[in-house]
Amino acid sequence: MTTFPGSARVEMVMGMPVSVDIRTALPARELVPLMDDAFSWLRWVDDTFSPVKEDSQIGRLNRGQTIRQIPELVEVLHRCDELSEATDGYFEARINGVIDPSGYIKGWALERLSRALVNAGAGDHRISAGEDIRVRGSAAPGKRWRVGIRDPRKDLVRKVVFAHDLGIATSGGAPVVNPRTGQVEEGLGSVTVIGPDLGIADAYATAIYAMGPIVARRFAADLAEAGPYQTMIITRDGQEISTPGLADYSGAEARLAG
């Protein structure tokens, strides 16, 4: 047998189950090391960027110790600064002198992995880590991926989206601090942002959640009007507020489009 009809693997990385599901038919001799490399990359990201691991580069940076010259570290910190500016400071990786890129790094890592899989010939895949999901290509020949967006507080599917190429990030399952007040924000149930780059969607979801109900709705509307990122906000009382473009990925219309 020369081909392997895709493969899926789940491992614990970054303190959570991470799933890589490849649907591209590749020879087993290519697919197995590809999976090995995927999880090696994710473990490297955790070892490098975790704010709680003492010997991570972020941990060393926060203690004023010497760090290795890693291009990815410079890239991530620079992008976090850009996202802070883009969200008027509601996404902030530097609070009280402590660097913590957690609101961006998971989405960034999965986005980078997705691109690497495409370059390796595995263009049909779904990667999931917590409430961050990256889909690309097809779930089956000609069939879009079907992704249920869950309410992280109630573990209920609030919406189903269909896509060939999409990043989906949900914030609200873990405490989010409003950088302006220093307090944990509790004004919303959850925020989901979808768009072409999972890292950016992850940061936007974190920022919009931190904004609280009024500012969040205005920012989400402006974000949708300006570009490809769409938002679904779940209020504390369970009300769903979505930007118009989210409908493009829902229901029968999404299955028939493209």
PDB file of C-alpha atoms in Angstrom:
ATOM      1  CA  MET A   1       0.000   0.000   0.000  1.00  0.00           C
ATOM      2  CA  THR A   2       1.702   3.193  -1.164  1.00  0.00           C
ATOM      3  CA  THR A   3      -0.683   5.800   0.201  1.00  0.00           C
ATOM      4  CA  PHE A   4      -2.100   6.502   3.636  1.00  0.00           C
ATOM      5  CA  PRO A   5      -5.585   8.106   3.684  1.00  0.00           C
ATOM      6  CA  GLY A   6      -4.703  10.803   6.148  1.00  0.00           C
ATOM      7  CA  SER A   7      -4.056  10.507   9.853  1.00  0.00           C
ATOM      8  CA  ALA A   8      -4.990  12.143  13.138  1.00  0.00           C
ATOM      9  CA  ARG A   9      -3.030  12.465  16.359  1.00  0.00           C
ATOM     10  CA  VAL A  10      -3.731  14.051  19.741  1.00  0.00           C
ATOM     11  CA  GLU A  11      -1.028  14.935  22.265  1.00  0.00           C
ATOM     12  CA  MET A  12      -0.857  17.070  25.404  1.00  0.00           C
ATOM     13  CA  VAL A  13       1.010  20.281  24.622  1.00  0.00           C
ATOM     14  CA  MET A  14       0.792  23.690  26.317  1.00  0.00           C
ATOM     15  CA  GLY A  15      -1.263  22.079  29.058  1.00  0.00           C
ATOM     16  CA  MET A  16      -4.087  20.981  26.756  1.00  0.00           C
ATOM     17  CA  PRO A  17      -4.955  18.298  24.199  1.00  0.00           C
ATOM     18  CA  VAL A  18      -3.822  19.397  20.737  1.00  0.00           C
ATOM     19  CA  SER A  19      -5.222  17.620  17.691  1.00  0.00           C
ATOM     20  CA  VAL A  20      -3.701  17.470  14.208  1.00  0.00           C
ATOM     21  CA  ASP A  21      -5.987  15.867  11.610  1.00  0.00           C
ATOM     22  CA  ILE A  22      -4.482  15.503   8.115  1.00  0.00           C
ATOM     23  CA  ARG A  23      -6.837  14.399   5.347  1.00  0.00           C
ATOM     24  CA  THR A  24      -4.396  14.595   2.420  1.00  0.00           C
ATOM     25  CA  ALA A  25      -3.469  11.138   1.123  1.00  0.00           C
ATOM     26  CA  LEU A  26       0.282  10.840   1.666  1.00  0.00           C
ATOM     27  CA  PRO A  27       2.621   7.853   1.878  1.00  0.00           C
ATOM     28  CA  ALA A  28       3.014   6.611   5.451  1.00  0.00           C
ATOM     29  CA  ARG A  29       6.768   7.220   5.209  1.00  0.00           C
ATOM     30  CA  GLU A  30       5.977  10.961   4.813  1.00  0.00           C
ATOM     31  CA  LEU A  31       2.975  11.235   7.088  1.00  0.00           C
ATOM     32  CA  VAL A  32       4.468   9.767  10.260  1.00  0.00           C
ATOM     33  CA  PRO A  33       7.528  12.062  10.417  1.00  0.00           C
ATOM     34  CA  LEU A  34       5.292  14.976   9.417  1.00  0.00           C
ATOM     35  CA  MET A  35       3.162  14.365  12.511  1.00  0.00           C
ATOM     36  CA  ASP A  36       6.305  13.979  14.624  1.00  0.00           C
ATOM     37  CA  ASP A  37       7.618  17.310  13.362  1.00  0.00           C
ATOM     38  CA  ALA A  38       4.256  19.015  13.973  1.00  0.00           C
ATOM     39  CA  PHE A  39       4.223  18.151  17.663  1.00  0.00           C
ATOM     40  CA  SER A  40       7.954  18.836  18.028  1.00  0.00           C
ATOM     41  CA  TRP A  41       7.265  22.367  16.771  1.00  0.00           C
ATOM     42  CA  LEU A  42       4.421  22.879  19.237  1.00  0.00           C
ATOM     43  CA  ARG A  43       6.536  21.627  22.148  1.00  0.00           C
ATOM     44  CA  TRP A  44       9.347  23.962  21.064  1.00  0.00           C
ATOM     45  CA  VAL A  45       6.897  26.889  21.077  1.00  0.00           C
ATOM     46  CA  ASP A  46       5.745  25.966  24.595  1.00  0.00           C
ATOM     47  CA  ASP A  47       9.327  25.590  25.857  1.00  0.00           C
ATOM     48  CA  THR A  48      10.289  28.939  24.305  1.00  0.00           C
ATOM     49  CA  PHE A  49       7.278  31.158  25.012  1.00  0.00           C
ATOM     50  CA  SER A  50       5.624  29.792  28.161  1.00  0.00           C
ATOM     51  CA  PRO A  51       5.565  32.520  30.851  1.00  0.00           C
ATOM     52  CA  VAL A  52       5.412  29.886  33.615  1.00  0.00           C
ATOM     53  CA  LYS A  53       8.410  27.789  32.567  1.00  0.00           C
ATOM     54  CA  GLU A  54      11.466  29.220  34.309  1.00  0.00           C
ATOM     55  CA  ASP A  55      13.901  28.321  31.543  1.00  0.00           C
ATOM     56  CA  SER A  56      11.711  29.503  28.663  1.00  0.00           C
ATOM     57  CA  GLN A  57      12.966  32.541  26.787  1.00  0.00           C
ATOM     58  CA  ILE A  58       9.979  34.550  28.060  1.00  0.00           C
ATOM     59  CA  GLY A  59      10.668  33.396  31.618  1.00  0.00           C
ATOM     60  CA  ARG A  60      14.327  34.386  31.314  1.00  0.00           C
ATOM     61  CA  LEU A  61      13.401  37.710  29.751  1.00  0.00           C
ATOM     62  CA  ASN A  62      11.049  38.498  32.621  1.00  0.00           C
ATOM     63  CA  ARG A  63      13.828  37.787  35.146  1.00  0.00           C
ATOM     64  CA  GLY A  64      16.341  39.926  33.236  1.00  0.00           C
ATOM     65  CA  GLN A  65      18.498  36.958  32.265  1.00  0.00           C
ATOM     66  CA  THR A  66      20.293  36.453  28.985  1.00  0.00           C
ATOM     67  CA  ILE A  67      18.264  34.947  26.164  1.00  0.00           C
ATOM     68  CA  ARG A  68      19.108  33.289  22.873  1.00  0.00           C
ATOM     69  CA  GLN A  69      18.813  35.298  19.676  1.00  0.00           C
ATOM     70  CA  ILE A  70      15.714  33.598  18.279  1.00  0.00           C
ATOM     71  CA  PRO A  71      14.050  35.224  15.238  1.00  0.00           C
ATOM     72  CA  GLU A  72      10.647  33.889  16.256  1.00  0.00           C
ATOM     73  CA  LEU A  73      10.908  35.642  19.633  1.00  0.00           C
ATOM     74  CA  VAL A  74      11.559  38.982  17.963  1.00  0.00           C
ATOM     75  CA  GLU A  75       8.716  38.339  15.517  1.00  0.00           C
ATOM     76  CA  VAL A  76       6.199  37.495  18.250  1.00  0.00           C
ATOM     77  CA  LEU A  77       7.058  40.435  20.507  1.00  0.00           C
ATOM     78  CA  HIS A  78       6.939  42.836  17.557  1.00  0.00           C
ATOM     79  CA  ARG A  79       3.553  41.516  16.443  1.00  0.00           C
ATOM     80  CA  CYS A  80       2.216  41.777  20.000  1.00  0.00           C
ATOM     81  CA  ASP A  81       3.208  45.450  20.043  1.00  0.00           C
ATOM     82  CA  GLU A  82       1.425  45.977  16.716  1.00  0.00           C
ATOM     83  CA  LEU A  83      -1.708  44.246  18.007  1.00  0.00           C
ATOM     84  CA  SER A  84      -1.657  46.356  21.155  1.00  0.00           C
ATOM     85  CA  GLU A  85      -1.699  49.456  19.004  1.00  0.00           C
ATOM     86  CA  ALA A  86      -4.405  48.044  16.705  1.00  0.00           C
ATOM     87  CA  THR A  87      -6.684  47.286  19.687  1.00  0.00           C
ATOM     88  CA  ASP A  88      -6.090  50.581  21.492  1.00  0.00           C
ATOM     89  CA  GLY A  89      -4.190  48.737  24.216  1.00  0.00           C
ATOM     90  CA  TYR A  90      -6.844  46.128  25.016  1.00  0.00           C
ATOM     91  CA  PHE A  91      -4.524  43.397  23.789  1.00  0.00           C
ATOM     92  CA  GLU A  92      -1.368  43.784  25.828  1.00  0.00           C
ATOM     93  CA  ALA A  93       1.477  41.298  26.204  1.00  0.00           C
ATOM     94  CA  ARG A  94       3.407  43.531  28.641  1.00  0.00           C
ATOM     95  CA  ILE A  95       1.604  44.285  31.900  1.00  0.00           C
ATOM     96  CA  ASN A  96       3.416  45.718  34.932  1.00  0.00           C
ATOM     97  CA  GLY A  97       6.759  44.843  33.412  1.00  0.00           C
ATOM     98  CA  VAL A  98       5.869  41.188  32.848  1.00  0.00           C
ATOM     99  CA  ILE A  99       5.772  39.792  29.325  1.00  0.00           C
ATOM    100  CA  ASP A 100       3.077  37.213  28.612  1.00  0.00           C
ATOM    101  CA  PRO A 101       2.178  36.624  24.933  1.00  0.00           C
ATOM    102  CA  SER A 102      -0.336  33.878  25.776  1.00  0.00           C
ATOM    103  CA  GLY A 103      -3.225  35.702  24.094  1.00  0.00           C
ATOM    104  CA  TYR A 104      -1.409  35.453  20.758  1.00  0.00           C
ATOM    105  CA  ILE A 105       1.108  32.640  20.888  1.00  0.00           C
ATOM    106  CA  LYS A 106      -1.210  29.628  20.629  1.00  0.00           C
ATOM    107  CA  GLY A 107      -2.952  30.973  17.546  1.00  0.00           C
ATOM    108  CA  TRP A 108       0.393  32.014  16.067  1.00  0.00           C
ATOM    109  CA  ALA A 109       1.863  28.557  16.638  1.00  0.00           C
ATOM    110  CA  LEU A 110      -1.067  26.786  14.979  1.00  0.00           C
ATOM    111  CA  GLU A 111      -1.027  29.241  12.068  1.00  0.00           C
ATOM    112  CA  ARG A 112       2.685  28.631  11.493  1.00  0.00           C
ATOM    113  CA  LEU A 113       2.125  24.877  11.709  1.00  0.00           C
ATOM    114  CA  SER A 114      -0.715  25.063   9.187  1.00  0.00           C
ATOM    115  CA  ARG A 115       1.508  26.863   6.698  1.00  0.00           C
ATOM    116  CA  ALA A 116       4.285  24.313   7.241  1.00  0.00           C
ATOM    117  CA  LEU A 117       1.872  21.448   6.558  1.00  0.00           C
ATOM    118  CA  VAL A 118       0.817  23.084   3.296  1.00  0.00           C
ATOM    119  CA  ASN A 119       4.464  23.463   2.270  1.00  0.00           C
ATOM    120  CA  ALA A 120       5.011  19.770   3.056  1.00  0.00           C
ATOM    121  CA  GLY A 121       2.147  18.748   0.779  1.00  0.00           C
ATOM    122  CA  ALA A 122      -0.491  18.181   3.492  1.00  0.00           C
ATOM    123  CA  GLY A 123      -2.862  20.915   2.373  1.00  0.00           C
ATOM    124  CA  ASP A 124      -6.017  19.321   3.820  1.00  0.00           C
ATOM    125  CA  HIS A 125      -5.939  19.540   7.589  1.00  0.00           C
ATOM    126  CA  ARG A 126      -7.562  20.693  10.808  1.00  0.00           C
ATOM    127  CA  ILE A 127      -5.524  21.714  13.861  1.00  0.00           C
ATOM    128  CA  SER A 128      -7.219  22.301  17.216  1.00  0.00           C
ATOM    129  CA  ALA A 129      -5.868  23.495  20.561  1.00  0.00           C
ATOM    130  CA  GLY A 130      -8.443  24.448  23.151  1.00  0.00           C
ATOM    131  CA  GLU A 131     -10.795  26.942  21.506  1.00  0.00           C
ATOM    132  CA  ASP A 132      -8.349  27.760  18.688  1.00  0.00           C
ATOM    133  CA  ILE A 133      -8.969  25.945  15.400  1.00  0.00           C
ATOM    134  CA  ARG A 134      -7.252  26.208  12.007  1.00  0.00           C
ATOM    135  CA  VAL A 135      -8.758  24.481   8.981  1.00  0.00           C
ATOM    136  CA  ARG A 136      -7.363  24.361   5.469  1.00  0.00           C
ATOM    137  CA  GLY A 137      -8.215  22.526   2.283  1.00  0.00           C
ATOM    138  CA  SER A 138     -11.012  19.950   2.396  1.00  0.00           C
ATOM    139  CA  ALA A 139     -12.364  17.525   4.985  1.00  0.00           C
ATOM    140  CA  ALA A 140     -13.156  15.163   2.085  1.00  0.00           C
ATOM    141  CA  PRO A 141     -12.968  15.679  -1.690  1.00  0.00           C
ATOM    142  CA  GLY A 142     -14.937  18.853  -2.439  1.00  0.00           C
ATOM    143  CA  LYS A 143     -16.252  19.101   1.116  1.00  0.00           C
ATOM    144  CA  ARG A 144     -15.601  22.023   3.420  1.00  0.00           C
ATOM    145  CA  TRP A 145     -14.623  21.550   7.026  1.00  0.00           C
ATOM    146  CA  ARG A 146     -17.563  21.744   9.425  1.00  0.00           C
ATOM    147  CA  VAL A 147     -16.590  23.451  12.683  1.00  0.00           C
ATOM    148  CA  GLY A 148     -18.818  23.907  15.703  1.00  0.00           C
ATOM    149  CA  ILE A 149     -18.100  27.088  17.676  1.00  0.00           C
ATOM    150  CA  ARG A 150     -18.577  26.221  21.339  1.00  0.00           C
ATOM    151  CA  ASP A 151     -19.548  28.422  24.231  1.00  0.00           C
ATOM    152  CA  PRO A 152     -16.550  27.710  26.508  1.00  0.00           C
ATOM    153  CA  ARG A 153     -18.578  28.390  29.656  1.00  0.00           C
ATOM    154  CA  LYS A 154     -21.453  26.031  28.851  1.00  0.00           C
ATOM    155  CA  ASP A 155     -19.770  23.675  26.342  1.00  0.00           C
ATOM    156  CA  LEU A 156     -22.643  24.162  23.923  1.00  0.00           C
ATOM    157  CA  VAL A 157     -22.287  24.612  20.158  1.00  0.00           C
ATOM    158  CA  ARG A 158     -23.524  28.129  19.428  1.00  0.00           C
ATOM    159  CA  LYS A 159     -22.852  28.202  15.690  1.00  0.00           C
ATOM    160  CA  VAL A 160     -21.528  25.947  12.950  1.00  0.00           C
ATOM    161  CA  VAL A 161     -19.265  27.346  10.240  1.00  0.00           C
ATOM    162  CA  PHE A 162     -18.163  25.735   6.971  1.00  0.00           C
ATOM    163  CA  ALA A 163     -14.841  26.693   5.418  1.00  0.00           C
ATOM    164  CA  HIS A 164     -11.901  25.583   3.297  1.00  0.00           C
ATOM    165  CA  ASP A 165      -9.450  28.092   4.799  1.00  0.00           C
ATOM    166  CA  LEU A 166     -10.160  29.758   8.144  1.00  0.00           C
ATOM    167  CA  GLY A 167      -8.818  30.503  11.612  1.00  0.00           C
ATOM    168  CA  ILE A 168     -11.331  30.399  14.482  1.00  0.00           C
ATOM    169  CA  ALA A 169     -10.440  31.684  17.965  1.00  0.00           C
ATOM    170  CA  THR A 170     -12.705  31.880  21.017  1.00  0.00           C
ATOM    171  CA  SER A 171     -11.936  33.748  24.230  1.00  0.00           C
ATOM    172  CA  GLY A 172     -13.777  33.435  27.521  1.00  0.00           C
ATOM    173  CA  GLY A 173     -12.934  29.958  28.751  1.00  0.00           C
ATOM    174  CA  ALA A 174     -10.079  31.320  30.883  1.00  0.00           C
ATOM    175  CA  PRO A 175      -9.864  34.621  32.808  1.00  0.00           C
ATOM    176  CA  VAL A 176      -9.020  37.667  30.672  1.00  0.00           C
ATOM    177  CA  VAL A 177      -7.596  40.791  32.284  1.00  0.00           C
ATOM    178  CA  ASN A 178      -8.604  44.249  31.115  1.00  0.00           C
ATOM    179  CA  PRO A 179      -5.167  45.916  30.773  1.00  0.00           C
ATOM    180  CA  ARG A 180      -6.672  49.328  31.511  1.00  0.00           C
ATOM    181  CA  THR A 181      -8.103  48.349  34.883  1.00  0.00           C
ATOM    182  CA  GLY A 182      -5.890  45.427  35.820  1.00  0.00           C
ATOM    183  CA  GLN A 183      -9.049  43.521  36.733  1.00  0.00           C
ATOM    184  CA  VAL A 184     -10.459  40.302  35.295  1.00  0.00           C
ATOM    185  CA  GLU A 185     -13.140  41.256  32.771  1.00  0.00           C
ATOM    186  CA  GLU A 186     -16.489  39.590  33.436  1.00  0.00           C
ATOM    187  CA  GLY A 187     -18.866  41.575  31.255  1.00  0.00           C
ATOM    188  CA  LEU A 188     -19.173  39.026  28.418  1.00  0.00           C
ATOM    189  CA  GLY A 189     -19.767  35.309  28.053  1.00  0.00           C
ATOM    190  CA  SER A 190     -17.400  34.651  25.156  1.00  0.00           C
ATOM    191  CA  VAL A 191     -15.976  36.204  22.005  1.00  0.00           C
ATOM    192  CA  THR A 192     -15.182  34.318  18.796  1.00  0.00           C
ATOM    193  CA  VAL A 193     -13.209  35.878  15.946  1.00  0.00           C
ATOM    194  CA  ILE A 194     -12.756  34.203  12.566  1.00  0.00           C
ATOM    195  CA  GLY A 195     -10.409  35.225   9.777  1.00  0.00           C
ATOM    196  CA  PRO A 196      -7.434  34.314   7.595  1.00  0.00           C
ATOM    197  CA  ASP A 197      -4.729  34.362  10.313  1.00  0.00           C
ATOM    198  CA  LEU A 198      -5.394  32.421  13.523  1.00  0.00           C
ATOM    199  CA  GLY A 199      -2.802  34.304  15.568  1.00  0.00           C
ATOM    200  CA  ILE A 200      -4.391  37.653  14.773  1.00  0.00           C
ATOM    201  CA  ALA A 201      -7.892  36.227  15.340  1.00  0.00           C
ATOM    202  CA  ASP A 202      -6.714  34.902  18.714  1.00  0.00           C
ATOM    203  CA  ALA A 203      -5.400  38.309  19.774  1.00  0.00           C
ATOM    204  CA  TYR A 204      -8.536  40.100  18.570  1.00  0.00           C
ATOM    205  CA  ALA A 205     -10.765  37.667  20.486  1.00  0.00           C
ATOM    206  CA  THR A 206      -8.746  38.288  23.654  1.00  0.00           C
ATOM    207  CA  ALA A 207      -8.852  42.057  23.176  1.00  0.00           C
ATOM    208  CA  ILE A 208     -12.560  42.240  22.379  1.00  0.00           C
ATOM    209  CA  TYR A 209     -13.383  40.157  25.447  1.00  0.00           C
ATOM    210  CA  ALA A 210     -11.250  42.482  27.594  1.00  0.00           C
ATOM    211  CA  MET A 211     -13.138  45.522  26.298  1.00  0.00           C
ATOM    212  CA  GLY A 212     -16.412  44.690  27.976  1.00  0.00           C
ATOM    213  CA  PRO A 213     -19.860  44.766  26.319  1.00  0.00           C
ATOM    214  CA  ILE A 214     -20.183  48.305  24.960  1.00  0.00           C
ATOM    215  CA  VAL A 215     -16.707  48.873  23.547  1.00  0.00           C
ATOM    216  CA  ALA A 216     -16.575  45.277  22.282  1.00  0.00           C
ATOM    217  CA  ARG A 217     -19.614  45.645  20.040  1.00  0.00           C
ATOM    218  CA  ARG A 218     -18.328  48.870  18.516  1.00  0.00           C
ATOM    219  CA  PHE A 219     -14.828  47.507  17.925  1.00  0.00           C
ATOM    220  CA  ALA A 220     -16.168  44.276  16.378  1.00  0.00           C
ATOM    221  CA  ALA A 221     -18.352  46.262  13.979  1.00  0.00           C
ATOM    222  CA  ASP A 222     -15.423  48.478  12.956  1.00  0.00           C
ATOM    223  CA  LEU A 223     -13.141  45.446  12.563  1.00  0.00           C
ATOM    224  CA  ALA A 224     -15.622  43.687  10.280  1.00  0.00           C
ATOM    225  CA  GLU A 225     -16.108  46.786   8.180  1.00  0.00           C
ATOM    226  CA  ALA A 226     -12.369  47.295   7.760  1.00  0.00           C
ATOM    227  CA  GLY A 227     -11.338  43.790   6.748  1.00  0.00           C
ATOM    228  CA  PRO A 228     -11.767  40.035   6.796  1.00  0.00           C
ATOM    229  CA  TYR A 229     -12.167  39.409  10.537  1.00  0.00           C
ATOM    230  CA  GLN A 230     -15.697  38.658  11.732  1.00  0.00           C
ATOM    231  CA  THR A 231     -16.875  38.368  15.327  1.00  0.00           C
ATOM    232  CA  MET A 232     -19.521  36.584  17.376  1.00  0.00           C
ATOM    233  CA  ILE A 233     -20.114  37.930  20.891  1.00  0.00           C
ATOM    234  CA  ILE A 234     -22.079  35.957  23.481  1.00  0.00           C
ATOM    235  CA  THR A 235     -23.332  38.182  26.290  1.00  0.00           C
ATOM    236  CA  ARG A 236     -23.535  37.083  29.920  1.00  0.00           C
ATOM    237  CA  ASP A 237     -27.241  36.422  29.522  1.00  0.00           C
ATOM    238  CA  GLY A 238     -26.678  34.250  26.429  1.00  0.00           C
ATOM    239  CA  GLN A 239     -27.568  36.738  23.702  1.00  0.00           C
ATOM    240  CA  GLU A 240     -25.674  36.261  20.433  1.00  0.00           C
ATOM    241  CA  ILE A 241     -24.373  39.278  18.510  1.00  0.00           C
ATOM    242  CA  SER A 242     -22.597  38.585  15.212  1.00  0.00           C
ATOM    243  CA  THR A 243     -21.089  40.799  12.551  1.00  0.00           C
ATOM    244  CA  PRO A 244     -22.740  40.352   9.116  1.00  0.00           C
ATOM    245  CA  GLY A 245     -19.870  38.541   7.402  1.00  0.00           C
ATOM    246  CA  LEU A 246     -20.145  35.568   9.755  1.00  0.00           C
ATOM    247  CA  ALA A 247     -23.257  34.491   7.847  1.00  0.00           C
ATOM    248  CA  ASP A 248     -21.069  33.795   4.794  1.00  0.00           C
ATOM    249  CA  TYR A 249     -19.695  30.726   6.597  1.00  0.00           C
ATOM    250  CA  SER A 250     -22.960  29.392   8.000  1.00  0.00           C
ATOM    251  CA  GLY A 251     -25.501  26.882   6.760  1.00  0.00           C
ATOM    252  CA  ALA A 252     -26.304  25.679   3.265  1.00  0.00           C
ATOM    253  CA  GLU A 253     -25.036  28.820   1.558  1.00  0.00           C
ATOM    254  CA  ALA A 254     -21.535  28.171   2.896  1.00  0.00           C
ATOM    255  CA  ARG A 255     -21.643  24.555   1.750  1.00  0.00           C
ATOM    256  CA  LEU A 256     -22.575  25.607  -1.764  1.00  0.00           C
ATOM    257  CA  ALA A 257     -20.235  28.571  -2.075  1.00  0.00           C
ATOM    258  CA  GLY A 258     -16.823  28.363  -3.660  1.00  0.00           C
TER     259      GLY A 258
END
